[in-house]
Amino acid sequence: MNYKKIYRDKDHSGAYLFYGKEKYLIENAVGYLINKYVKGTEAFNYTKFKGSEVKPEDIISACETYPVMNDKKLVLVRDVVDFLGENDLKDSFYDFLDNLSDFVILIFWDTASLKKTTKFYKFFKKKDRDMDFAKLSPADLNNFIKGYFIRKGKEIGPSELALFISESGYNSKNEDVSLLDLKTEMDKIAAHAKDKKILREDISSSITENIDTNIFKFLDAMMGRRSEEALKELHNLYKLGEPSLRIFTMIIRQVKNFLSYKILSNKNISQADIMNKMEVKKYEFGKIKSFEKNFTKEFLIDFYEDLIRSDELFKTSSIDEKLIMETLIIKYCNKF
């Protein structure tokens, strides 16, 4: 269930499971419920437990105690995975969750990837009480960033917004980039910007360089056959601690994508069908279309065989990995 249901519901009671990557959104939701129901009486009506320390009977006791000078009380259990690991929950505990009094709001908070095969997760899923605080969709991300800058007294235009998102790496496969990371970067940009409107140079000079951004730069240089730039970005990746294996895997994927496009383009199917068959997003597909002419099919097949041989060298040879990578890049960029 999408976490926005928390804000749509007029009244809250019973047990909820808050889970997902976005700690920032979970913190906001918990803060919203505290302000709505127990603000000013937190000392009596707000109880927090650590999952590694609390027992089921502690939670039951906290939930059965009536609120003081209030109609509601809120009980929060952090680190659900730890709680489940320390306790073997009986059916009686689930019966307790099923029959909570209307005066209590019980929240279980998980940010450690609770398995969806567990009985605990399925209990909340069945009752539509599983609140998923996943990474934001592109539209919600745009609104979040624009709204945050407005609260800082700043404005960000469409071009600058797209640049910030691209540089942040939030929409990349690197799931470690969260809204808390974006908030840190936006605070720096807002503090650095002299004008009310955020400029591109404000973003470029403030944002922390991240691995995903460097990988994109590296792959762009590879696709454009710009060997010096590709080697420079390779060294930047090593400085950031990126392992050779991941870089190597990205090169293999790129070669496979070019080959797939060339093969599928000779079939009587639309560009949309080609993109779907390749299972890439529109932005990446556009890059592939733009750069595939830089490579012949024969070269890509030959280079793919080089990659297979290099993979064997990685596993069996004492040759320096950086030297292997540099040799591959020079051949990829320079051979026609």
XYZ file of C-alpha atoms in Angstrom:
336
model
C 0.000 0.000 0.000
C 1.330 3.445 -0.902
C 2.314 5.477 2.146
C 0.128 8.420 1.011
C -2.867 6.612 2.494
C -1.606 7.760 5.893
C -2.295 11.362 4.899
C -5.608 10.617 3.185
C -7.198 8.797 6.145
C -9.106 11.055 8.533
C -8.649 8.807 11.545
C -5.967 6.305 12.522
C -5.982 3.395 14.920
C -4.651 -0.146 15.099
C -1.370 -1.576 13.837
C 0.626 -0.443 10.791
C 3.809 -1.633 9.118
C 5.975 1.206 7.781
C 8.697 -0.117 5.498
C 10.843 0.940 2.559
C 14.041 2.677 1.538
C 12.978 6.236 2.242
C 13.697 6.885 5.908
C 12.978 10.581 5.355
C 9.382 9.840 4.302
C 8.866 7.460 7.228
C 10.150 10.079 9.675
C 7.747 12.623 8.199
C 4.798 10.223 8.487
C 5.590 9.391 12.104
C 5.976 13.105 12.835
C 2.616 13.781 11.185
C 0.880 11.234 13.442
C 2.627 12.540 16.553
C 1.545 16.110 15.778
C -2.001 15.065 14.946
C -2.684 12.861 17.956
C -0.235 13.240 20.852
C 1.497 16.600 20.482
C 2.024 18.140 23.914
C 1.407 14.857 25.710
C 4.267 12.790 24.263
C 5.670 12.056 27.721
C 2.511 10.071 28.533
C 1.235 8.925 25.171
C 4.221 8.209 22.943
C 6.309 5.077 23.542
C 9.335 4.023 21.468
C 10.976 0.608 21.426
C 14.098 -0.779 19.747
C 13.407 -4.036 17.933
C 16.502 -5.717 19.330
C 15.469 -4.995 22.916
C 11.676 -5.211 23.086
C 9.614 -8.312 23.830
C 6.070 -8.964 22.573
C 4.743 -8.613 26.133
C 6.312 -5.109 26.356
C 4.409 -4.026 23.260
C 1.175 -5.550 24.542
C 1.554 -3.786 27.890
C 2.231 -0.408 26.237
C -0.792 -0.760 23.959
C -3.176 -1.803 26.727
C -2.343 1.188 28.941
C -4.926 3.940 28.482
C -3.804 7.339 27.163
C -3.375 10.186 29.647
C -5.160 13.508 29.032
C -5.730 12.441 25.428
C -7.910 10.247 23.251
C -5.012 8.466 21.546
C -1.610 7.051 22.229
C 1.158 6.079 19.803
C 3.553 3.135 20.147
C 6.524 2.823 17.790
C 8.705 -0.270 17.328
C 11.902 0.412 15.358
C 14.044 -2.185 13.538
C 11.366 -4.794 12.874
C 13.826 -7.305 11.417
C 15.707 -7.315 14.727
C 12.431 -7.742 16.618
C 11.454 -10.737 14.492
C 14.923 -12.219 14.810
C 14.839 -12.029 18.608
C 11.272 -13.266 19.072
C 9.233 -16.217 17.878
C 5.812 -14.624 17.518
C 2.894 -16.811 18.493
C -0.602 -16.758 17.025
C -1.723 -14.997 20.190
C 0.387 -11.959 19.239
C -1.339 -11.705 15.865
C -4.694 -12.017 17.646
C -3.586 -9.117 19.838
C -2.750 -7.030 16.739
C -6.169 -7.888 15.330
C -7.977 -6.609 18.384
C -6.188 -3.402 19.319
C -8.257 -0.744 21.027
C -9.275 2.293 18.994
C -7.218 4.550 21.247
C -3.868 3.081 20.173
C -1.785 3.529 17.018
C 0.938 0.888 16.834
C 3.657 1.362 14.197
C 6.292 -1.195 13.253
C 9.133 0.505 11.364
C 11.409 -1.448 9.040
C 14.175 -0.092 6.801
C 16.151 -3.337 6.546
C 14.259 -4.989 3.692
C 11.770 -7.122 5.582
C 11.098 -10.241 3.508
C 7.653 -10.266 1.966
C 7.424 -14.008 2.472
C 7.247 -13.698 6.268
C 4.018 -14.240 8.170
C 4.527 -10.835 9.777
C 4.535 -8.975 6.456
C 1.629 -11.008 5.065
C -0.460 -10.136 8.122
C -0.221 -6.407 7.369
C -0.510 -6.891 3.608
C -3.783 -8.772 3.975
C -5.265 -5.923 6.004
C -3.931 -3.110 3.762
C -1.813 -1.874 6.650
C 1.538 -2.284 4.857
C 2.693 1.262 4.108
C 5.391 1.237 1.415
C 7.802 4.177 1.605
C 9.604 3.362 -1.641
C 11.777 5.687 -3.718
C 9.726 8.445 -5.290
C 8.303 8.309 -8.794
C 9.709 10.899 -11.253
C 6.660 13.154 -10.825
C 6.715 12.973 -7.018
C 10.479 13.507 -7.023
C 10.087 16.689 -9.091
C 7.449 18.014 -6.688
C 9.546 17.099 -3.648
C 12.609 18.954 -4.940
C 10.678 22.040 -6.072
C 8.779 22.159 -2.771
C 11.933 21.798 -0.705
C 13.656 24.669 -2.498
C 10.540 26.835 -2.099
C 10.659 26.245 1.660
C 14.274 27.405 1.492
C 13.190 30.578 -0.286
C 14.535 29.415 -3.654
C 13.142 28.458 -7.039
C 14.404 25.844 -9.482
C 13.512 25.762 -13.180
C 12.847 22.650 -15.319
C 16.329 22.574 -16.853
C 18.086 22.998 -13.515
C 15.752 20.450 -11.918
C 16.625 17.855 -14.572
C 20.334 18.570 -14.079
C 20.086 18.190 -10.312
C 18.261 14.863 -10.563
C 20.752 13.578 -13.122
C 23.763 14.651 -11.059
C 22.303 13.271 -7.834
C 21.984 9.730 -9.192
C 18.612 9.269 -7.436
C 16.937 7.690 -10.477
C 19.846 5.383 -11.202
C 20.152 1.786 -10.125
C 22.174 2.890 -7.121
C 19.494 2.544 -4.453
C 21.807 3.962 -1.812
C 20.915 7.493 -2.939
C 17.950 8.532 -0.800
C 15.884 11.646 -0.138
C 18.060 12.304 2.910
C 21.033 12.482 0.549
C 19.127 14.846 -1.744
C 18.144 17.004 1.230
C 21.828 17.371 2.177
C 22.715 18.396 -1.370
C 19.784 20.832 -1.622
C 20.767 22.474 1.643
C 24.263 23.071 0.243
C 22.927 24.404 -3.061
C 20.442 26.735 -1.355
C 23.182 28.078 0.911
C 25.547 28.557 -2.021
C 23.077 30.191 -4.448
C 23.274 33.979 -4.418
C 20.049 34.550 -6.377
C 16.527 33.409 -5.607
C 16.547 31.184 -8.678
C 18.872 28.187 -8.618
C 21.396 28.323 -11.480
C 23.122 25.424 -13.215
C 26.475 26.547 -11.867
C 25.046 26.502 -8.314
C 24.285 22.823 -8.816
C 27.539 21.904 -10.532
C 29.695 23.598 -7.906
C 27.799 22.266 -4.881
C 26.614 18.751 -5.533
C 28.728 15.882 -4.236
C 30.206 13.821 -7.003
C 28.771 10.291 -6.858
C 29.757 6.989 -8.408
C 26.707 6.711 -10.654
C 27.343 10.138 -12.169
C 30.921 9.107 -12.974
C 29.761 5.841 -14.498
C 27.387 7.728 -16.792
C 30.215 10.061 -17.818
C 32.468 7.070 -18.389
C 29.927 5.247 -20.551
C 29.141 8.405 -22.530
C 32.844 8.805 -23.314
C 33.051 5.137 -24.295
C 30.037 5.412 -26.606
C 31.452 8.576 -28.148
C 34.819 6.854 -28.652
C 36.607 9.576 -26.700
C 39.479 7.516 -25.317
C 41.233 10.211 -23.246
C 38.000 11.233 -21.541
C 37.037 7.585 -20.958
C 40.404 6.854 -19.340
C 40.082 9.956 -17.173
C 36.629 8.866 -15.983
C 37.926 5.347 -15.383
C 40.565 6.724 -13.023
C 37.917 8.868 -11.306
C 35.865 5.727 -10.708
C 38.860 4.011 -9.144
C 39.431 7.033 -6.899
C 35.839 6.716 -5.701
C 36.471 3.074 -4.843
C 34.445 1.554 -7.660
C 35.504 -2.088 -8.219
C 36.789 -3.193 -11.619
C 34.134 -5.904 -11.796
C 31.253 -3.429 -11.841
C 32.931 -1.239 -14.459
C 33.665 -4.328 -16.549
C 30.048 -5.473 -16.225
C 28.805 -2.083 -17.443
C 31.029 -2.306 -20.523
C 29.720 -5.788 -21.307
C 26.153 -4.539 -20.947
C 26.846 -1.628 -23.262
C 28.312 -3.868 -25.973
C 25.355 -6.251 -25.662
C 22.933 -3.347 -26.012
C 24.596 -2.094 -29.199
C 24.611 -5.595 -30.661
C 20.983 -6.150 -29.726
C 19.957 -2.877 -31.344
C 21.798 -3.636 -34.566
C 20.265 -7.118 -34.794
C 16.719 -6.014 -33.927
C 16.900 -3.006 -36.268
C 17.167 -5.402 -39.206
C 13.855 -6.984 -38.269
C 10.485 -5.616 -39.317
C 9.539 -4.185 -35.900
C 8.996 -0.698 -34.535
C 11.472 1.291 -32.439
C 9.099 0.972 -29.469
C 9.116 -2.815 -29.829
C 12.915 -2.812 -30.063
C 13.128 -0.789 -26.829
C 10.750 -3.190 -25.064
C 12.654 -6.253 -26.259
C 15.920 -4.736 -25.080
C 14.304 -3.916 -21.709
C 15.876 -0.469 -21.427
C 14.313 2.851 -20.520
C 13.567 5.586 -23.057
C 16.523 7.783 -22.082
C 19.046 4.959 -22.391
C 17.448 3.775 -25.631
C 17.919 7.244 -27.102
C 21.621 7.127 -26.209
C 22.000 3.710 -27.848
C 20.345 4.956 -31.039
C 22.584 8.013 -31.114
C 25.870 6.149 -30.685
C 25.369 2.723 -32.295
C 26.557 4.045 -35.658
C 30.006 4.475 -34.099
C 30.450 0.697 -34.136
C 30.055 -1.969 -36.777
C 28.386 -5.235 -35.930
C 31.601 -7.090 -36.764
C 33.642 -4.944 -34.393
C 31.159 -5.436 -31.548
C 31.227 -9.211 -31.977
C 35.029 -9.171 -32.033
C 35.173 -6.887 -28.998
C 32.705 -9.065 -27.094
C 35.089 -11.991 -27.606
C 37.863 -9.773 -26.185
C 35.703 -9.169 -23.137
C 35.257 -12.908 -22.609
C 39.036 -13.381 -22.771
C 39.574 -10.445 -20.405
C 37.096 -11.914 -17.957
C 39.259 -15.039 -17.891
C 42.340 -12.879 -17.266
C 40.617 -11.208 -14.308
C 40.016 -14.608 -12.755
C 43.260 -16.428 -13.531
C 46.004 -13.873 -14.254
C 48.177 -11.718 -12.023
C 48.067 -8.871 -14.577
C 46.989 -5.580 -13.023
C 43.210 -5.108 -13.442
C 43.599 -1.421 -14.290
C 45.962 -2.282 -17.157
C 43.449 -4.780 -18.557
C 40.694 -2.166 -18.340
C 42.797 0.560 -19.961
C 43.723 -1.768 -22.837
C 40.069 -2.607 -23.439
C 39.033 1.048 -23.408
C 41.723 2.098 -25.888
C 40.705 -0.687 -28.286
C 36.990 0.059 -27.859
C 37.441 3.764 -28.549
C 40.054 3.661 -31.301
C 39.408 0.600 -33.451
C 37.120 1.048 -36.470
